[in-house]
Coordinates of C-alpha atoms in Angstrom, one line a residue:
M1 CA -24.3 -5.5 29.9
V2 CA -21.0 -6.1 31.9
L3 CA -19.2 -9.3 31.3
K4 CA -16.6 -10.2 34.0
I5 CA -13.9 -12.7 33.2
F6 CA -11.9 -14.0 36.2
F7 CA -8.5 -14.7 34.6
P8 CA -5.6 -16.4 36.5
R9 CA -2.4 -14.4 36.4
C10 CA -0.3 -17.6 35.8
C11 CA -2.0 -17.9 32.3
S12 CA -1.2 -14.4 31.1
V13 CA 2.0 -15.6 29.5
A14 CA 0.8 -19.0 28.4
D15 CA 1.1 -20.3 24.8
S16 CA -1.9 -20.1 22.6
G17 CA -4.7 -22.6 23.2
L18 CA -8.2 -23.2 24.6
L19 CA -9.6 -21.6 27.7
V20 CA -11.0 -24.1 30.1
G21 CA -13.3 -22.9 32.9
R22 CA -16.9 -22.3 33.9
W23 CA -19.7 -19.9 33.3
I24 CA -21.2 -18.8 36.7
P25 CA -24.9 -19.7 36.7
G26 CA -27.1 -16.7 36.9
Q27 CA -24.2 -14.3 36.5
D28 CA -22.6 -12.7 33.5
S29 CA -19.2 -14.0 34.7
A30 CA -16.7 -16.6 33.5
V31 CA -13.9 -18.2 35.5
V32 CA -10.9 -19.3 33.5
L33 CA -9.1 -22.2 35.2
A34 CA -6.5 -23.4 32.6
V35 CA -5.2 -23.1 29.1
V36 CA -5.0 -26.3 26.8
H37 CA -2.1 -26.0 24.4
Y38 CA -1.8 -27.3 20.9
P39 CA -1.4 -30.1 19.7
F40 CA -4.8 -31.5 20.9
I41 CA -7.8 -33.3 19.5
P42 CA -11.1 -31.6 20.2
G43 CA -12.7 -35.0 21.0
Q44 CA -10.0 -35.7 23.6
V45 CA -10.7 -32.4 25.2
K46 CA -14.4 -33.0 25.4
K47 CA -13.8 -36.5 26.9
Y48 CA -11.3 -35.2 29.4
L49 CA -13.7 -32.4 30.6
S50 CA -16.7 -34.8 30.8
E51 CA -14.6 -37.2 33.0
L52 CA -13.6 -34.2 35.2
C53 CA -17.2 -33.0 35.6
S54 CA -18.3 -36.4 36.8
Q55 CA -15.5 -36.3 39.5
I56 CA -15.8 -32.8 40.8
Q57 CA -19.5 -32.0 40.3
V58 CA -18.6 -28.7 38.6
D59 CA -19.7 -28.0 35.0
L60 CA -16.4 -27.3 33.3
T61 CA -16.4 -26.4 29.6
V62 CA -14.3 -24.7 26.9
L63 CA -14.9 -21.0 27.2
G64 CA -13.0 -19.9 24.1
S65 CA -9.6 -19.4 22.7
W66 CA -6.4 -17.7 23.9
S67 CA -3.8 -16.3 21.6
L68 CA -0.4 -15.0 22.5
S69 CA 0.8 -13.4 19.3
K70 CA 4.1 -14.7 18.1
D71 CA 5.8 -14.9 14.8
G72 CA 4.4 -17.5 12.5
Q73 CA 1.2 -18.2 14.5
E74 CA -1.3 -16.5 12.2
E75 CA -2.6 -19.9 11.1
M76 CA -2.8 -21.1 14.7
D77 CA -5.0 -18.1 15.6
G78 CA -7.3 -18.8 12.7
F79 CA -7.6 -22.4 13.7
L80 CA -8.5 -21.5 17.3
K81 CA -11.2 -19.1 16.2
D82 CA -12.8 -21.8 14.0
L83 CA -13.1 -24.1 17.0
S84 CA -16.2 -22.2 18.2
T85 CA -18.3 -24.4 15.9
I86 CA -16.9 -27.6 17.6
F87 CA -17.4 -26.4 21.1
P88 CA -20.9 -24.8 20.9
H89 CA -21.9 -22.4 23.6
S90 CA -24.0 -19.3 24.0
R91 CA -20.9 -17.1 24.0
W92 CA -17.4 -17.9 22.7
L93 CA -14.5 -15.8 24.1
Q94 CA -11.6 -15.0 21.8
L95 CA -8.8 -13.5 24.0
S96 CA -5.6 -12.3 22.5
R97 CA -2.5 -10.5 23.8
Q98 CA 0.0 -8.6 21.8
P99 CA 3.7 -8.8 22.9
G100 CA 4.9 -6.0 25.0
K101 CA 1.3 -4.9 26.1
R102 CA -0.3 -5.4 29.5
G103 CA -3.9 -5.5 28.4
F104 CA -5.9 -8.2 26.5
A105 CA -8.1 -7.9 23.5
C106 CA -11.4 -9.7 23.8
E107 CA -14.0 -10.6 21.2
V108 CA -17.3 -12.3 22.2
V109 CA -18.8 -14.5 19.5
R110 CA -22.5 -15.3 19.9
K111 CA -23.9 -18.8 19.2
N112 CA -24.7 -17.9 15.5
G113 CA -20.9 -17.4 15.0
H114 CA -21.0 -13.6 14.6
A115 CA -19.7 -10.9 16.8
P116 CA -22.5 -8.8 18.5
A117 CA -23.5 -5.5 17.0
S118 CA -22.2 -2.2 18.5
D119 CA -25.4 -1.6 20.4
E120 CA -25.3 -5.2 21.9
E121 CA -21.6 -5.2 22.7
D122 CA -20.7 -6.4 26.1
K123 CA -18.5 -4.3 28.4
I124 CA -15.6 -6.5 29.3
I125 CA -13.9 -6.4 32.7
F126 CA -10.9 -8.7 33.4
V127 CA -10.4 -9.6 37.0
H128 CA -6.9 -11.1 37.5
Y129 CA -6.5 -13.4 40.5
D130 CA -3.8 -15.4 42.0
Q131 CA -5.0 -19.0 41.3
R132 CA -2.8 -20.5 44.0
K133 CA -4.1 -18.3 46.8
V134 CA -7.8 -18.7 45.7
M135 CA -7.3 -22.4 45.4
L136 CA -5.9 -22.7 49.0
S137 CA -8.1 -20.1 50.7
Q138 CA -11.3 -20.6 52.5
L139 CA -13.8 -17.8 52.0
H140 CA -15.7 -17.2 55.2
P141 CA -19.4 -16.0 55.3
V142 CA -19.8 -12.3 54.7
H143 CA -23.0 -10.8 56.3
E144 CA -24.9 -8.1 54.6
N145 CA -28.0 -6.7 56.3
G146 CA -28.0 -9.6 58.7
A147 CA -28.1 -12.3 55.9
D148 CA -25.3 -14.6 54.8
V149 CA -24.5 -14.2 51.2
E150 CA -24.1 -17.8 50.2
S151 CA -24.9 -17.6 46.5
S152 CA -22.8 -14.6 45.7
E153 CA -20.7 -14.4 42.6
L154 CA -17.5 -14.2 44.6
R155 CA -18.3 -17.3 46.5
A156 CA -19.1 -19.2 43.3
V157 CA -15.7 -18.2 41.9
F158 CA -13.9 -19.5 45.0
H159 CA -16.0 -22.6 45.0
T160 CA -15.2 -23.3 41.3
V161 CA -11.4 -22.9 41.8
S162 CA -11.3 -25.0 45.0
Q163 CA -13.4 -27.8 43.5
S164 CA -11.3 -28.0 40.3
E165 CA -8.3 -29.6 42.0
P166 CA -8.2 -32.7 39.8
L167 CA -7.8 -30.4 36.8
F168 CA -4.5 -29.1 38.2
L169 CA -3.0 -32.6 38.4
L170 CA -2.1 -32.5 34.7
D171 CA 0.2 -29.7 33.4
K172 CA 2.2 -28.9 30.2
Y173 CA 5.2 -31.0 31.3
D174 CA 3.3 -34.3 31.7
D175 CA 3.3 -37.0 29.0
G176 CA -0.2 -37.2 27.8
P177 CA -2.7 -36.2 25.1
L178 CA -3.3 -32.7 26.7
K179 CA -0.9 -30.0 27.8
L180 CA -2.3 -27.5 30.3
T181 CA -1.1 -24.3 32.0
H182 CA -2.4 -23.4 35.4
W183 CA -1.1 -22.5 38.9
Q184 CA 1.0 -25.6 39.3
S185 CA 2.7 -25.5 35.9
D186 CA 5.7 -23.6 37.3
G187 CA 6.3 -26.4 39.8
R188 CA 4.2 -28.9 41.7
E189 CA 3.7 -28.1 45.4
A190 CA 4.6 -31.6 46.6
S191 CA 7.1 -33.1 49.1
I192 CA 8.3 -36.7 49.3
I193 CA 8.6 -36.3 53.1
V194 CA 5.0 -35.1 53.3
E195 CA 3.8 -38.0 51.2
L196 CA 5.8 -40.5 53.4
I197 CA 4.3 -39.0 56.5
K198 CA 0.8 -39.4 55.1
Q199 CA 1.4 -43.0 54.2
A200 CA 2.9 -43.8 57.7
S201 CA 0.3 -41.9 59.6
V202 CA -2.5 -44.4 58.7
P203 CA -1.1 -47.4 60.7
V204 CA 0.1 -45.1 63.5
C205 CA -3.4 -43.5 63.8
M206 CA -5.0 -46.9 63.8
L207 CA -2.7 -48.1 66.6
L208 CA -3.3 -44.9 68.7
T209 CA -7.1 -45.2 68.1
L210 CA -7.0 -48.7 69.4
L211 CA -5.1 -47.7 72.5
V212 CA -7.5 -44.8 73.2
C213 CA -10.5 -47.3 72.8
W214 CA -8.9 -49.6 75.3
W215 CA -8.3 -46.7 77.7
K216 CA -12.0 -45.6 77.4
R217 CA -13.2 -49.2 77.9
L218 CA -11.0 -49.5 81.0
C219 CA -12.5 -46.2 82.4
S220 CA -16.0 -47.5 81.7
F221 CA -15.7 -50.4 84.2
R222 CA -18.5 -50.6 86.7
V223 CA -16.2 -50.3 89.6
L224 CA -15.0 -46.9 88.4
N225 CA -18.6 -45.7 87.8
I226 CA -20.0 -46.1 91.3
W227 CA -21.1 -42.9 92.9
P228 CA -18.1 -42.1 95.2
V229 CA -15.5 -42.7 92.6
R230 CA -17.4 -40.9 89.9
F231 CA -18.1 -38.0 92.3
I232 CA -14.4 -37.6 93.3
S233 CA -13.2 -37.9 89.7
S234 CA -15.5 -35.2 88.6
K235 CA -14.1 -32.8 91.2
L236 CA -10.4 -33.6 90.4
S237 CA -9.0 -31.3 87.7
T238 CA -6.5 -34.0 86.6
C239 CA -9.3 -36.5 85.9
V240 CA -11.3 -33.9 84.0
Q241 CA -8.3 -33.0 81.9
A242 CA -7.6 -36.7 81.2
G243 CA -11.1 -37.2 80.0
Y244 CA -10.9 -34.1 77.8
R245 CA -7.6 -35.2 76.2
T246 CA -9.0 -38.7 75.7
D247 CA -11.9 -37.4 73.7
H248 CA -9.7 -35.2 71.5
F249 CA -7.2 -38.1 71.0
Q250 CA -10.0 -40.1 69.6
T251 CA -10.9 -37.2 67.3
V252 CA -7.4 -36.5 66.1
F253 CA -6.2 -40.1 65.6
S254 CA -9.4 -41.1 63.8
T255 CA -8.7 -42.5 60.3
R256 CA -11.8 -41.0 59.0
K257 CA -10.9 -38.2 56.6
A258 CA -12.1 -34.7 57.4
T259 CA -14.8 -33.9 54.9
T260 CA -15.3 -30.2 55.6
H261 CA -13.0 -27.3 56.3
M262 CA -14.2 -26.9 59.9
D263 CA -13.5 -30.6 60.6
F264 CA -9.9 -30.3 59.2
M265 CA -9.3 -27.0 61.2
R266 CA -10.6 -28.5 64.4
K267 CA -8.3 -31.6 64.0
A268 CA -5.3 -29.4 63.1
N269 CA -5.9 -27.0 66.1
I270 CA -6.3 -29.9 68.5
F271 CA -3.1 -31.6 67.2
V272 CA -1.0 -28.4 67.4
S273 CA -2.4 -27.6 70.8
F274 CA -1.5 -31.1 72.1
F275 CA 2.0 -30.8 70.5
V276 CA 2.7 -27.4 72.1
D277 CA 1.2 -28.7 75.4
I278 CA 3.7 -31.6 75.4
A279 CA 6.6 -29.3 74.5
L280 CA 5.8 -26.9 77.4
G281 CA 5.5 -29.9 79.7
L282 CA 8.9 -31.2 78.7
L283 CA 10.4 -27.8 79.3
L284 CA 8.9 -27.7 82.8
I285 CA 10.3 -31.2 83.5
S286 CA 13.8 -30.1 82.3
W287 CA 13.6 -27.1 84.7
L288 CA 12.2 -29.1 87.7
Y289 CA 14.7 -31.9 87.6
R290 CA 17.7 -29.7 87.1
E291 CA 19.9 -28.5 90.0
N292 CA 17.8 -30.6 92.5
R293 CA 14.9 -28.2 92.4
I294 CA 12.5 -30.9 93.6
S295 CA 14.3 -31.2 96.9
H296 CA 14.4 -27.4 97.4
L297 CA 10.7 -27.3 96.7
A298 CA 9.9 -30.0 99.2
N299 CA 12.1 -28.3 101.8
T300 CA 10.2 -25.1 101.2
L301 CA 6.8 -26.6 101.3
M302 CA 6.8 -27.7 105.0
P303 CA 7.9 -24.3 106.5
A304 CA 5.3 -22.7 104.2
A305 CA 2.6 -25.0 105.5
D306 CA 3.7 -24.3 109.2
H307 CA 3.7 -20.6 108.5
V308 CA 0.1 -20.7 107.1
A309 CA -1.1 -22.8 110.1
K310 CA 0.6 -20.3 112.5
E311 CA -1.1 -17.4 110.7
L312 CA -4.4 -19.1 110.9
Q313 CA -3.9 -19.7 114.7
D314 CA -3.0 -16.0 115.2
L315 CA -6.1 -15.0 113.2
L316 CA -8.4 -17.3 115.3
E317 CA -6.9 -16.0 118.6
W318 CA -7.5 -12.4 117.3
L319 CA -11.1 -13.3 116.6
M320 CA -11.5 -14.9 120.0
G321 CA -10.6 -11.6 121.6
A322 CA -12.1 -8.3 120.7
P323 CA -11.4 -8.0 116.9
A324 CA -11.2 -4.3 115.8
G325 CA -12.8 -3.3 119.2
L326 CA -16.0 -5.2 118.4
K327 CA -18.0 -6.7 121.3
M328 CA -18.6 -10.3 120.5
N329 CA -20.7 -13.0 122.2
R330 CA -18.1 -14.5 124.6
A331 CA -19.5 -18.0 124.8
L332 CA -20.2 -18.5 121.1
D333 CA -16.8 -16.9 120.2
E334 CA -15.0 -19.3 122.5
V335 CA -16.8 -22.3 121.1
L336 CA -16.2 -21.4 117.5
G337 CA -12.6 -20.5 118.1
R338 CA -11.7 -23.7 119.9
F339 CA -13.6 -25.7 117.2
F340 CA -11.5 -24.2 114.4
L341 CA -8.3 -24.4 116.4
Y342 CA -8.8 -28.1 116.8
H343 CA -9.1 -28.5 113.0
I344 CA -5.8 -26.6 112.5
H345 CA -4.1 -28.9 115.0
L346 CA -5.4 -31.9 113.1
W347 CA -4.2 -30.5 109.8
I348 CA -0.7 -29.8 111.2
S349 CA -0.5 -33.3 112.5
Y350 CA -1.5 -34.6 109.1
I351 CA 1.1 -32.5 107.3
R352 CA 3.9 -33.5 109.6
L353 CA 2.9 -37.1 109.2
M354 CA 3.2 -36.7 105.4
S355 CA 6.5 -34.7 105.5
P356 CA 8.9 -37.7 105.0
F357 CA 7.1 -38.5 101.8
I358 CA 6.7 -35.0 100.3
E359 CA 9.8 -35.1 98.2
M360 CA 9.0 -38.5 96.7
I361 CA 5.4 -37.4 96.0
L362 CA 6.6 -34.3 94.3
W363 CA 9.2 -36.3 92.3
Y364 CA 6.5 -38.6 90.8
V365 CA 4.0 -35.7 90.4
G366 CA 6.5 -33.8 88.4
L367 CA 6.6 -36.6 85.9
S368 CA 3.0 -35.8 85.0
A369 CA 4.3 -32.9 83.0
C370 CA 5.4 -35.3 80.3
L371 CA 1.7 -35.6 79.4
G372 CA 1.6 -31.8 78.9
L373 CA 1.7 -28.6 80.8
T374 CA -2.0 -28.7 81.3
F375 CA -1.7 -32.0 83.2
A376 CA 0.9 -30.4 85.5
L377 CA -1.3 -27.4 86.1
S378 CA -4.3 -29.6 86.8
V379 CA -2.2 -31.6 89.3
L380 CA -1.1 -28.3 90.9
S381 CA -4.7 -27.2 91.2
D382 CA -5.6 -30.5 92.9
I383 CA -2.6 -30.2 95.3
V384 CA -3.7 -26.7 96.2
A385 CA -7.2 -28.0 96.9
L386 CA -5.8 -30.7 99.2
L387 CA -3.4 -28.4 101.0
T388 CA -6.2 -25.8 101.6
F389 CA -8.9 -28.3 102.5
H390 CA -9.0 -27.0 106.1
I391 CA -9.8 -23.5 104.8
Y392 CA -12.6 -25.0 102.7
C393 CA -14.0 -26.8 105.8
F394 CA -13.8 -23.5 107.8
Y395 CA -15.7 -21.8 105.0
V396 CA -18.4 -24.5 104.8
Y397 CA -18.9 -24.5 108.6
G398 CA -19.1 -20.7 108.8
A399 CA -21.4 -20.5 105.7
R400 CA -23.8 -23.1 107.0
L401 CA -24.1 -21.6 110.4
Y402 CA -24.5 -18.1 109.0
C403 CA -27.1 -19.3 106.4
L404 CA -29.0 -21.1 109.1
K405 CA -29.3 -17.9 111.2
I406 CA -30.2 -15.7 108.1
Y407 CA -33.0 -18.0 107.1
G408 CA -34.1 -18.3 110.7
L409 CA -34.3 -14.6 111.1
S410 CA -36.1 -14.1 107.8
S411 CA -38.7 -16.8 108.8
L412 CA -39.2 -15.2 112.3
W413 CA -39.5 -11.8 110.7
R414 CA -42.4 -13.1 108.6
L415 CA -44.0 -14.4 111.8
F416 CA -44.1 -10.9 113.3
R417 CA -45.8 -9.6 110.1
G418 CA -48.4 -12.4 110.2
K419 CA -46.9 -14.1 107.1
K420 CA -45.6 -17.6 106.4
W421 CA -43.9 -19.3 103.5
N422 CA -46.2 -21.7 101.6
V423 CA -44.0 -24.6 100.5
L424 CA -46.6 -26.1 98.1
R425 CA -47.3 -22.9 96.2
Q426 CA -43.8 -21.4 96.6
R427 CA -45.1 -18.0 97.9
V428 CA -45.7 -16.0 101.1
D429 CA -49.3 -16.3 102.4
S430 CA -51.0 -14.6 105.4
C431 CA -51.3 -16.6 108.6
S432 CA -52.6 -16.0 112.1
Y433 CA -50.5 -17.0 115.1
D434 CA -51.5 -17.4 118.8
L435 CA -49.7 -15.8 121.7
D436 CA -47.4 -18.7 122.6
Q437 CA -46.1 -18.8 119.1
L438 CA -45.4 -15.1 119.0
F439 CA -43.6 -15.3 122.4
L440 CA -41.5 -18.2 121.3
G441 CA -40.8 -16.5 118.0
T442 CA -39.7 -13.3 119.7
L443 CA -37.4 -15.2 122.0
L444 CA -35.7 -17.1 119.2
F445 CA -35.5 -13.9 117.0
T446 CA -33.7 -12.1 119.8
I447 CA -31.2 -14.9 120.4
L448 CA -30.4 -15.3 116.7
L449 CA -30.1 -11.5 116.2
F450 CA -27.6 -11.1 119.0
L451 CA -25.6 -14.2 118.0
L452 CA -25.5 -13.0 114.3
P453 CA -22.5 -10.6 114.5
T454 CA -20.2 -13.2 116.0
T455 CA -21.2 -15.8 113.3
A456 CA -21.1 -13.2 110.5
L457 CA -17.5 -12.1 111.5
Y458 CA -16.2 -15.7 111.3
Y459 CA -18.1 -16.3 108.1
L460 CA -16.7 -13.1 106.5
V461 CA -13.1 -14.0 107.4
F462 CA -13.2 -17.6 106.2
T463 CA -15.1 -16.5 103.1
L464 CA -12.3 -14.1 102.2
L465 CA -9.7 -16.8 102.7
R466 CA -11.7 -19.2 100.6
L467 CA -12.1 -16.7 97.8
V468 CA -8.3 -16.1 97.7
V469 CA -7.8 -19.9 97.2
V470 CA -10.6 -20.0 94.6
M471 CA -9.1 -17.1 92.7
F472 CA -5.7 -18.8 92.6
Q473 CA -7.3 -22.1 91.3
G474 CA -9.4 -20.0 88.9
L475 CA -6.2 -18.6 87.3
I476 CA -4.8 -22.1 87.0
H477 CA -8.0 -23.3 85.3
L478 CA -8.1 -20.3 83.0
S479 CA -4.5 -21.1 82.0
V480 CA -5.4 -24.7 81.2
D481 CA -8.5 -23.6 79.3
F482 CA -6.5 -21.1 77.3
I483 CA -4.0 -23.8 76.2
N484 CA -6.7 -26.3 75.4
S485 CA -9.0 -23.9 73.5
F486 CA -6.6 -21.5 71.7
P487 CA -6.7 -22.2 67.9
L488 CA -2.9 -22.1 67.5
F489 CA -2.9 -23.6 64.0
A490 CA -5.5 -21.1 62.7
M491 CA -3.6 -18.2 64.2
G492 CA -0.4 -19.5 62.6
L493 CA -2.2 -19.6 59.2
R494 CA -3.4 -16.1 59.8
V495 CA 0.1 -14.8 60.5
C496 CA 2.2 -16.8 58.0
R497 CA -0.4 -17.4 55.2
P498 CA -3.2 -14.8 55.7
Y499 CA -4.8 -15.6 52.4
R500 CA -5.7 -19.1 53.6
L501 CA -8.4 -17.6 55.8
A502 CA -10.2 -15.1 53.7
E503 CA -12.9 -12.7 54.8
G504 CA -13.4 -11.0 51.4
V505 CA -11.6 -9.5 48.5
K506 CA -10.5 -6.0 47.4
F507 CA -10.0 -4.8 43.8
R508 CA -7.5 -2.3 42.4
V509 CA -7.0 -1.1 38.9
L510 CA -4.3 -3.0 37.1
H511 CA -4.6 -1.5 33.6
E512 CA -7.0 1.0 32.1
E513 CA -6.9 2.2 28.5
P514 CA -9.6 4.0 26.5
G515 CA -11.5 1.7 24.2
A516 CA -10.0 -1.5 25.8
P517 CA -11.3 -3.8 28.5
L518 CA -10.7 -2.7 32.1
H519 CA -8.2 -4.9 34.0
L520 CA -8.6 -5.3 37.8
L521 CA -6.5 -7.2 40.3
M522 CA -8.3 -9.2 42.9
E523 CA -6.5 -9.4 46.3
I524 CA -7.7 -11.4 49.3
N525 CA -8.6 -9.7 52.6
P526 CA -7.5 -11.9 55.5
L527 CA -9.8 -12.8 58.3
Q528 CA -9.4 -10.6 61.4
C529 CA -7.7 -12.1 64.4
S530 CA -10.7 -11.7 66.6
S531 CA -12.8 -13.5 64.0
V532 CA -10.3 -16.3 63.8
L533 CA -10.5 -16.8 67.6
Q534 CA -14.3 -16.7 67.5
C535 CA -14.6 -19.0 64.6
Y536 CA -11.9 -21.6 65.3
R537 CA -11.8 -21.6 69.1
I538 CA -11.8 -25.2 70.4
E539 CA -14.8 -26.0 72.6
T540 CA -13.6 -27.2 76.0
S541 CA -15.0 -28.3 79.3
G542 CA -13.2 -25.3 80.9
C543 CA -14.1 -22.9 83.6
S544 CA -17.3 -21.0 83.5
S545 CA -19.4 -19.0 85.9
R546 CA -22.9 -20.3 86.2
D547 CA -24.1 -17.2 87.9
S548 CA -23.8 -13.5 87.3
W549 CA -21.9 -11.2 89.6
L550 CA -25.1 -10.0 91.2
A551 CA -26.3 -13.5 91.8
L552 CA -22.9 -14.4 93.4
C553 CA -23.1 -11.3 95.7
K554 CA -26.6 -12.3 96.7
K555 CA -25.4 -15.8 97.6
L556 CA -22.5 -14.4 99.6
F557 CA -24.9 -12.2 101.5
V558 CA -27.3 -15.0 102.4
G559 CA -24.5 -17.5 103.1
E560 CA -25.1 -20.0 100.3
L561 CA -22.1 -22.1 99.2
I562 CA -20.7 -20.6 96.0
Y563 CA -18.4 -22.1 93.4
P564 CA -17.5 -19.2 91.0
W565 CA -15.6 -21.4 88.7
R566 CA -17.3 -24.6 87.7
Q567 CA -16.7 -27.2 85.0
K568 CA -19.1 -27.0 82.1
S569 CA -21.6 -29.8 82.2
T570 CA -21.7 -30.1 78.4
K571 CA -18.9 -31.4 76.2
T572 CA -18.4 -31.5 72.5
D573 CA -17.0 -34.5 70.8

């Protein structure tokens, strides 16, 4: 039988005393957590451990004795060995270490008070571990053969150390009935500044939570929830980003303590993401309002808008002629060209009407970056949508006209084959037509077929222009989604303190000697960066494609309106 003893490295030079820890249920393993030094009263040790067990819900007990041989401590070693009768257990560990030696000597005493016979002797393996790292780390699920190993021995060790935090509040330097050695005995990891921030964060969080509640109550007014306002706000990226940040403010500034590791990591990731977002926004403001860049941007915007309008006019005049030598329907080509040219003239008039106010609008819009870079990018996306609204209108007109002709041709094609679409049963059924219906269908089919190339050319050109705008907006939305969802805090832990996010452990031989217990060193394997991104990525209402590429191509072919980047309809609180 192999008996594994997980021994903290910080206790390997501790003075003689009692070993406090836990026997892993169902396993031949023991976890040593601390060493209690002399002087102590056994009754006080029992009372202290019983109080701890009621707090942490972990069955702590005295595992045995620890002896670090020094001059004049022979009587102490005998006293510690006799304590096995006071702290009864199925097995009593008697660990000792000689000065100048790396290995330990271990003797296992059974419940009857005698050491086991040679044929019943346990094979001892010491697993040395860094108690601080195990205490602060989070062991993630390890999958073996598709199943999550939740009740493994290793997980029980990590759980025991992490749940025994109250045990580490008392060390050998405190004034009290017990003196303990553990991972904090060489210096408490505490900071006055951190404690002051914790105390001050409670009223600040309460105030911010109140402000967020007032803001959500203001947004819930009935006037703001009528259909036109709700529809427009759902299409504006700025409103979507404001709602997203409001939900996360309510999560971060909540005074409710995070009970699980995932809740804490989610709060920390959101807070760091918001902090970095604000920092990037302030950097953008400092760049925009330096050297009068707002005026230069406003002076550049109008010539750019005129240039785009002129290019569109030239494109329409090219389509109204013989584009690429194609023979178009002269009447339909003239009607469509003049129709779209009229929209361009309207758009140029609107831009020139707004030109005196462009600089002032940009000056106030630039201030939105103080709310974060994501707000500035969302405003930029909305500005691009407004400045290219005429291109969107051209695309909608061309798509609707092209779709009408495609569906008309498909319906008339079924007429020639003696078929019709059954609306009730959603299928194609056989049907008999008379001569007048066939004559009228043939006439309409011919007209639509010869008008299709002209319509398809306009549809193709404006669809390509629309896709260019959508791709630019998609890049902006992906940038916003990346800032909102990237788990920066978790990645910082992975880089700076990789042991905090553990995927598993590895063992290496620390000391091996014939006839002596084997000593192994347990080291933590950090979680892979891809797993960190997958596990701690913040759920957002970001961009997603509802259709596959094949479905999008099909919609483009038949002329249905497409929106490759949509906002997700589901949100996570």
